[in-house]
PDB file of C-alpha atoms in Angstrom:
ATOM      1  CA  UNK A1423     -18.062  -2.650   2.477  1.00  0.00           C
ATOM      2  CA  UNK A1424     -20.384  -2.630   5.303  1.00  0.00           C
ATOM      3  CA  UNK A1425     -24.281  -2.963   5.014  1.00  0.00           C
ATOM      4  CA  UNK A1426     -24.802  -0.398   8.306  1.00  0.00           C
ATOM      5  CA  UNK A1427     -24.881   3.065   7.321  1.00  0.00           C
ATOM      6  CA  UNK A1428     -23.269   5.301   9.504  1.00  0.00           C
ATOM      7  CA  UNK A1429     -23.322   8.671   7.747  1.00  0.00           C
ATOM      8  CA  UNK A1430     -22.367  11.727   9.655  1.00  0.00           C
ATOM      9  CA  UNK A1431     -21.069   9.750  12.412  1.00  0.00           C
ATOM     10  CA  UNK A1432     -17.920  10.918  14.233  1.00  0.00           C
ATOM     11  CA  UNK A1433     -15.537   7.902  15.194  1.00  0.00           C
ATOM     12  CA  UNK A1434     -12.596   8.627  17.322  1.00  0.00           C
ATOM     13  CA  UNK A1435      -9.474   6.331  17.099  1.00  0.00           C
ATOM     14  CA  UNK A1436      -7.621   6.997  20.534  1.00  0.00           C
ATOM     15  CA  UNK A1437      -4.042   6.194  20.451  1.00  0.00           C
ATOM     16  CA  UNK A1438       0.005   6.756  20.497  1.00  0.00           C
ATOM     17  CA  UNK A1439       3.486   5.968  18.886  1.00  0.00           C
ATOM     18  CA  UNK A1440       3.564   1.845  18.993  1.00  0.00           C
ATOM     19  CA  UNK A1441       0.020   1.408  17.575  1.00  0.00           C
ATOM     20  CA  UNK A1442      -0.141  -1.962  15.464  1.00  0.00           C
ATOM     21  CA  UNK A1443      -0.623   0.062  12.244  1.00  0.00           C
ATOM     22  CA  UNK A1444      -3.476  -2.415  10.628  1.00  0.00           C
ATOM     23  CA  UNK A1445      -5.381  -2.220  14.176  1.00  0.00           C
ATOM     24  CA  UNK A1446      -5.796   1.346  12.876  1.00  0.00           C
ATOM     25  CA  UNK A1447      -5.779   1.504   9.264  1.00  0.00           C
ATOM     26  CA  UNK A1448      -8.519  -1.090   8.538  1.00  0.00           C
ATOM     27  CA  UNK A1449     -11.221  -0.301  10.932  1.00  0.00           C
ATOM     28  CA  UNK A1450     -10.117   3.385   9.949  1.00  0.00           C
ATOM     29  CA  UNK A1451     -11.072   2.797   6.500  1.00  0.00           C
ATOM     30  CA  UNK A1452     -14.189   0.416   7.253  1.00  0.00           C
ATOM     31  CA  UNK A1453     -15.611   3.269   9.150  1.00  0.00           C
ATOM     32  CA  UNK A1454     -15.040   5.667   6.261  1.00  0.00           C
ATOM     33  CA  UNK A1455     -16.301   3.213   3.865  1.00  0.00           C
ATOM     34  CA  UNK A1456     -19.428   3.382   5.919  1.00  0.00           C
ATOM     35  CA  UNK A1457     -20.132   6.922   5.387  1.00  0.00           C
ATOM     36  CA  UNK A1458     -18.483   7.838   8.994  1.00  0.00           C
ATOM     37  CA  UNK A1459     -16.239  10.281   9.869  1.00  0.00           C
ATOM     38  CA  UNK A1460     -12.718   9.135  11.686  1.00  0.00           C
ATOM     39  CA  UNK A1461     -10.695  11.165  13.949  1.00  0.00           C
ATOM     40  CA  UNK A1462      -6.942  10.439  14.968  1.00  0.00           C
ATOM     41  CA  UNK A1463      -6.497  11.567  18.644  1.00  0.00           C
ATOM     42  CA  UNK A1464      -3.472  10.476  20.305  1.00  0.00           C
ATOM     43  CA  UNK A1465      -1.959  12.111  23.752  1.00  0.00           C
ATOM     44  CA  UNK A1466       0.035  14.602  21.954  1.00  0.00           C
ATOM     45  CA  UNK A1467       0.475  16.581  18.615  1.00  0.00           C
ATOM     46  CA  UNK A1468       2.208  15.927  15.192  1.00  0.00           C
ATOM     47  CA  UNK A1469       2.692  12.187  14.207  1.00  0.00           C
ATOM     48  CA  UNK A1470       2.533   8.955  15.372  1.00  0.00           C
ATOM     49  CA  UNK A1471       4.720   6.423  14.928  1.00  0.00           C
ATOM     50  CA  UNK A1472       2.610   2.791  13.500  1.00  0.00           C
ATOM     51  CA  UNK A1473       4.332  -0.527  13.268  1.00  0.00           C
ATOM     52  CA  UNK A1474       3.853  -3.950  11.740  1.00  0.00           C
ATOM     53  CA  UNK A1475       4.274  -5.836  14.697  1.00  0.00           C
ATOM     54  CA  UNK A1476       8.358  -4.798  15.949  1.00  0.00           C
ATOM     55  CA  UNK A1477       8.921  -3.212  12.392  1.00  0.00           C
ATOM     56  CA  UNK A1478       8.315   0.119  12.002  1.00  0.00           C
ATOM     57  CA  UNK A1479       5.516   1.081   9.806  1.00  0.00           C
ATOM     58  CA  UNK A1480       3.734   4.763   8.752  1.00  0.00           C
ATOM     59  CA  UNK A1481       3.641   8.291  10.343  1.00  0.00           C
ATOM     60  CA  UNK A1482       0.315   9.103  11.001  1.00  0.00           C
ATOM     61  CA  UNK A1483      -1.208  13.050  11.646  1.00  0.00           C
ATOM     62  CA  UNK A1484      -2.645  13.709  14.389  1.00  0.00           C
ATOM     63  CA  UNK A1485      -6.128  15.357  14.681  1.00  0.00           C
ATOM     64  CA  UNK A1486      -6.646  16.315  18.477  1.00  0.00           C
ATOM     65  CA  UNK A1487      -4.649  15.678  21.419  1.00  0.00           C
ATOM     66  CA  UNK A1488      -7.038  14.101  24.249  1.00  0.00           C
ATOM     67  CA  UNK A1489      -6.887  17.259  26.147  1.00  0.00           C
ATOM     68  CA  UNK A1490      -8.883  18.726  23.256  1.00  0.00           C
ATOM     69  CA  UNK A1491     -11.180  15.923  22.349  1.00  0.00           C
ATOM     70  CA  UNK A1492     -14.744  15.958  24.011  1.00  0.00           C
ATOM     71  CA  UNK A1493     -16.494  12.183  23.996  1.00  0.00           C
ATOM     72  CA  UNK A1494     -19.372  14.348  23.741  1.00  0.00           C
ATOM     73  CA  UNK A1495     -18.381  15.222  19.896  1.00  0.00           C
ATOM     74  CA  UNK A1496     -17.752  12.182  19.343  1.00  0.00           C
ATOM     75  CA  UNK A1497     -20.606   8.996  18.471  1.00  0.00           C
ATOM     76  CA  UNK A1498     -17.794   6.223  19.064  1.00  0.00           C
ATOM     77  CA  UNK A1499     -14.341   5.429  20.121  1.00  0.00           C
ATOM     78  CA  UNK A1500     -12.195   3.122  18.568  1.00  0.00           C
ATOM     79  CA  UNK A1501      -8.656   1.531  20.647  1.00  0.00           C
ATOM     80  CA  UNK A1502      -6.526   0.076  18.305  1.00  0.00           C
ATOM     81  CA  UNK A1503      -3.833  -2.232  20.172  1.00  0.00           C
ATOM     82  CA  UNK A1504       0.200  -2.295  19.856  1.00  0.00           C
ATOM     83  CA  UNK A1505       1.649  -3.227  22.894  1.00  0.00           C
ATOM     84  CA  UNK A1506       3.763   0.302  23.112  1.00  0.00           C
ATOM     85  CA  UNK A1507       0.635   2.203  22.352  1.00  0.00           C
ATOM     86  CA  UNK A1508      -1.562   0.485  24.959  1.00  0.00           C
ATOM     87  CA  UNK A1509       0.738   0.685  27.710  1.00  0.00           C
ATOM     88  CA  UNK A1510       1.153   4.436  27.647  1.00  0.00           C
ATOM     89  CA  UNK A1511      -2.247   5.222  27.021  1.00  0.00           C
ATOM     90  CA  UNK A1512      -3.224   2.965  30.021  1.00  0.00           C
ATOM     91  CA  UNK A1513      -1.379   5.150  32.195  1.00  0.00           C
ATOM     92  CA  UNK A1514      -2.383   8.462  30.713  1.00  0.00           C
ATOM     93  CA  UNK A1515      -5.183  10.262  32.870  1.00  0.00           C
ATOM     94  CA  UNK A1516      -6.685  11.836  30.196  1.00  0.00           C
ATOM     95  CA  UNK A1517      -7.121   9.155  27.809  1.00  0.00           C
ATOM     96  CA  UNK A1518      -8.783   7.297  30.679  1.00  0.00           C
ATOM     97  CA  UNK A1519     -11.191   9.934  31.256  1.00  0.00           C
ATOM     98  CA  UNK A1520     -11.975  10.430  27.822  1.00  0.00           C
ATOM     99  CA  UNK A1521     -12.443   6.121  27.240  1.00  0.00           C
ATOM    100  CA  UNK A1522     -14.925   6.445  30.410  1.00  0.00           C
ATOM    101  CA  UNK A1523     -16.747   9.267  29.238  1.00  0.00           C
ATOM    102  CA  UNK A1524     -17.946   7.299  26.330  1.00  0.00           C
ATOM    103  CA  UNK A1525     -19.005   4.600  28.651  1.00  0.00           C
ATOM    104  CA  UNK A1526     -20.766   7.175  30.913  1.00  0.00           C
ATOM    105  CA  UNK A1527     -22.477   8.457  27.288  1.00  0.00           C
ATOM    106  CA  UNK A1528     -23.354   4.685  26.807  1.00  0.00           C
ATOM    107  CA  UNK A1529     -21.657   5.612  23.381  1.00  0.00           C
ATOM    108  CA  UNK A1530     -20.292   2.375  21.932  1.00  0.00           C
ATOM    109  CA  UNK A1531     -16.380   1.538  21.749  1.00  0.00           C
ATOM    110  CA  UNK A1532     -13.699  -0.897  20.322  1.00  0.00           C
ATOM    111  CA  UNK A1533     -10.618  -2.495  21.478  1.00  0.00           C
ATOM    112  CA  UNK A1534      -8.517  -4.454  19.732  1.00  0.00           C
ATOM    113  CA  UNK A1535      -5.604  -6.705  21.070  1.00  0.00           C
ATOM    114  CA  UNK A1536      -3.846  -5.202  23.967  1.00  0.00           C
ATOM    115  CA  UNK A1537      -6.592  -1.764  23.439  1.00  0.00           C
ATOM    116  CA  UNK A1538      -8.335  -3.130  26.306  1.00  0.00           C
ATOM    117  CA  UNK A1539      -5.639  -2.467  28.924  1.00  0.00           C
ATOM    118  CA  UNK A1540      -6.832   1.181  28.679  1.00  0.00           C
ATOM    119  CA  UNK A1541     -10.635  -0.211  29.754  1.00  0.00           C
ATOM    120  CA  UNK A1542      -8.431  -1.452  32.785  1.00  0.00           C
ATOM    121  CA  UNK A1543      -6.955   1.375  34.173  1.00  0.00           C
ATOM    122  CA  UNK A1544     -10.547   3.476  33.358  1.00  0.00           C
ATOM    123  CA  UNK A1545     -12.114   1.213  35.324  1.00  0.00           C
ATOM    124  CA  UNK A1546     -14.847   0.357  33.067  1.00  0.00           C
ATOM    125  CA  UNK A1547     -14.264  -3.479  32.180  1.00  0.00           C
ATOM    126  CA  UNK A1548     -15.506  -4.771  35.567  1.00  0.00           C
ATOM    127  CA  UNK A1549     -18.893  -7.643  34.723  1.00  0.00           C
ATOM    128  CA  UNK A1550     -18.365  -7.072  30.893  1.00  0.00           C
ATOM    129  CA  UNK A1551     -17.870  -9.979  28.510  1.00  0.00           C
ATOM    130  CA  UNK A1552     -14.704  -9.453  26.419  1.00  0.00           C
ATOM    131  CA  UNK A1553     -11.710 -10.665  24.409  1.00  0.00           C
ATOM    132  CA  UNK A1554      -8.275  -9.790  23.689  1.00  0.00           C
ATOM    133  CA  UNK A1555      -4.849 -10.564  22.656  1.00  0.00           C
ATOM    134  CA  UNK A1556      -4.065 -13.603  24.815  1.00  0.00           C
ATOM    135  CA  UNK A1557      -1.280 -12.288  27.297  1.00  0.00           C
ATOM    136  CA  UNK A1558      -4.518  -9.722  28.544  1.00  0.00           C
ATOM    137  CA  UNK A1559      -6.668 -12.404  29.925  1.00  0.00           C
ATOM    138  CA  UNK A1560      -5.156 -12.416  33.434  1.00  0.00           C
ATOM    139  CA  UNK A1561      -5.294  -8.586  33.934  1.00  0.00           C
ATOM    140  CA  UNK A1562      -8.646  -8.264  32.417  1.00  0.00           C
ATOM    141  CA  UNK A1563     -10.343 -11.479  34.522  1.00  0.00           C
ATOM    142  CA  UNK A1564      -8.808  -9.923  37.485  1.00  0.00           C
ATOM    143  CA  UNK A1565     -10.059  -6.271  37.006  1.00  0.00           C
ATOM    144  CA  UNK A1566     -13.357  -8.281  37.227  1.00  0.00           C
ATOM    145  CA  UNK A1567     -14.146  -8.658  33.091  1.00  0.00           C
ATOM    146  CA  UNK A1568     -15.343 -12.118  32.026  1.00  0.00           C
ATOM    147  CA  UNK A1569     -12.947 -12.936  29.257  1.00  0.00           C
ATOM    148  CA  UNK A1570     -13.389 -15.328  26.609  1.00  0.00           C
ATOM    149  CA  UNK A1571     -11.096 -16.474  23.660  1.00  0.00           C
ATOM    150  CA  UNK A1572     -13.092 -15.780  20.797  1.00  0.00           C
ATOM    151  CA  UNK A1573     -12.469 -13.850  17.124  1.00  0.00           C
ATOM    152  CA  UNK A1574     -15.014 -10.854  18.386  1.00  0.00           C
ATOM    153  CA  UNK A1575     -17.136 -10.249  21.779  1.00  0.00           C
ATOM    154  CA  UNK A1576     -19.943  -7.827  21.878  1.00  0.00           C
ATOM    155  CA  UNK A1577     -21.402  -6.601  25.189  1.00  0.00           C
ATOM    156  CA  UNK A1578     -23.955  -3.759  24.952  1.00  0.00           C
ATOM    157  CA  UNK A1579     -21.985  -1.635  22.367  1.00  0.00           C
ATOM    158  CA  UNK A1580     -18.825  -2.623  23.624  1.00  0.00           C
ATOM    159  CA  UNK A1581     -16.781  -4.799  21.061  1.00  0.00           C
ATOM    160  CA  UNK A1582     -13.638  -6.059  21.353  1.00  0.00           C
ATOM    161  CA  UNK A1583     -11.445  -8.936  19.541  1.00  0.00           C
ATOM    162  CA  UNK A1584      -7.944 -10.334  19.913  1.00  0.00           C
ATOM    163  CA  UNK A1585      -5.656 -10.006  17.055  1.00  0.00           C
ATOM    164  CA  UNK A1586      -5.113  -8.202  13.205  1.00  0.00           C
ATOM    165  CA  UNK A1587      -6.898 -12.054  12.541  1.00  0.00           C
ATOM    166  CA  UNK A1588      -9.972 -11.056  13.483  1.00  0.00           C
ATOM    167  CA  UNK A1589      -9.778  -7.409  11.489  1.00  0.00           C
ATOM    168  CA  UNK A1590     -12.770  -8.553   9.436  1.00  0.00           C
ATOM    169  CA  UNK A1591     -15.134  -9.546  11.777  1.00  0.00           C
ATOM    170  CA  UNK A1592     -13.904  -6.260  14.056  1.00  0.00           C
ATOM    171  CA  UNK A1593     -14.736  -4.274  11.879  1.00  0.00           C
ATOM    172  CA  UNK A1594     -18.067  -5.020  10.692  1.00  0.00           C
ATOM    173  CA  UNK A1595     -19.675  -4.777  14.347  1.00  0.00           C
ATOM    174  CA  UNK A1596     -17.487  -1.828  15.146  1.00  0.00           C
ATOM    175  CA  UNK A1597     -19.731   0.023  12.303  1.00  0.00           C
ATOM    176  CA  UNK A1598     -22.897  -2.205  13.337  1.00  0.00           C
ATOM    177  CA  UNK A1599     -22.581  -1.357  17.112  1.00  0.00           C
ATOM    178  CA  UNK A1600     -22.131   2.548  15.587  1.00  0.00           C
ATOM    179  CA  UNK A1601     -25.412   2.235  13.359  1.00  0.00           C
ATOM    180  CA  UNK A1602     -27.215   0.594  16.354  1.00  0.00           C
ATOM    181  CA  UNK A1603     -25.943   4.213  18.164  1.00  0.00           C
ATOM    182  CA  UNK A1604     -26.050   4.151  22.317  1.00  0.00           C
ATOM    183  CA  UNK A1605     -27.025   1.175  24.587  1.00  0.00           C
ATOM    184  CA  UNK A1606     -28.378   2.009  28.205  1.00  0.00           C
ATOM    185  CA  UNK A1607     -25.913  -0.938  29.435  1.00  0.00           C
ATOM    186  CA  UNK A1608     -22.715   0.566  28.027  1.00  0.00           C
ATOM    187  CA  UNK A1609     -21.919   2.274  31.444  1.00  0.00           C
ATOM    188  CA  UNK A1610     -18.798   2.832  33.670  1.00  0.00           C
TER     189      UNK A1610
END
C-alpha cells in the first residue's frame, strides 16, 4: 500500500494484445490501492490478450479505444511493456498522439520494459534520463534519451524501469509522481 494519496485521480494504462500481464496488473492495482481510478485503453475494442512472458495469460476489457480517450481526462498515463504490445502501439498514430499529449499537459507517465519504444516513435524521449528493458538502450540513446541501467529512473514526472523485477519500486513512484500531479519539465 502506498503512502501518496491519489484519490479521484484518473490513471490511464495505454496498451494492446502482447502486454506482459504483471506490467499491467500490479501497477493497476497499486494505483487503485491508492485511491486512483485506472482506465484500460488499448487501440481497439473488446479484450486484450496478456501474457506471462511467451505464455499466454488473461483477457482483459477494454475501457476506451485511443480514438476516444482525451489525455485531457486523464491525470496520468501508464505503458506497461510486452514486446508484442509495444511494437504495435509504437507504430499506432493515435497512441502516439495521445502519449505526447500527456507530455504537452506536463501530466506525468510510466513505462515499463519495452513501454518506452512508444516515447520513441512520439518523439518525446529526446534529453530525458531513462531506463528500460535492456535490448531498448540502443534505440532509446539514439532517439537522443540518456539511458541508464537502473531498477527505476525518474525525470520530471516521467518514470520508467526495466523489468516485472523492478514492479515494486515502479509502482510506488508511479503513484508518487501522480500525488506530486504536473511538472513544468514533463514536455514534448
Amino acid at each position: 500500500m502506498s503512502e501518496h494519496s491519489i484519490a479521484g485521480k484518473k490513471v490511464a494504462f495505454l496498451l494492446t494484445d502482447g502486454v506482459e500481464q504483471v506490467e499491467l496488473t500490479s501497477p493497476w492495482q497499486e494505483v487503485k490501492e491508492a485511491g486512483g481510478e485506472p482506465t484500460l485503453v488499448a487501440l481497439s475494442s473488446g479484450r486484450l490478450q496478456g501474457f506471462n512472458g511467451t505464455d499466454k495469460g488473461d483477457t482483459f476489457t477494454v475501457d476506451l479505444t485511443v480514438a476516444e480517450a482525451n489525455a485531457s481526462d486523464f491525470d496520468a498515463l501508464v505503458l506497461p511493456g510486452g514486446v508484442v504490445n509495444a511494437d504495435h502501439l509504437r507504430v499506432d498514430k493515435a497512441a502516439q498522439a495521445f502519449t505526447r499529449h500527456f507530455f504537452e499537459q506536463h501530466k506525468p507517465v510510466a513505462a515499463i520494459c519495452h513501454g518506452p519504444w512508444l516515447l520513441i516513435d512520439a518523439g518525446v524521449i529526446r534529453g530525458r534520463n531513462v531506463t528500460s528493458y535492456h535490448t531498448l538502450q540502443t534505440d532509446l540513446k539514439n532517439a537522443g534519451a540518456n539511458w541508464s541501467d537502473e531498477e527505476v529512473v525518474v525525470d520530471q514526472g516521467l518514470v520508467t524501469s526495466r523489468s516485472p523485477k523492478d514492479l515494486p519500486a515502479f509502482n510506488s513512484k508511479v503513484v508518487e509522481e501522480i500525488s506530486e500531479g504536473q511538472h513544468a519539465g514533463q514536455t514534448a
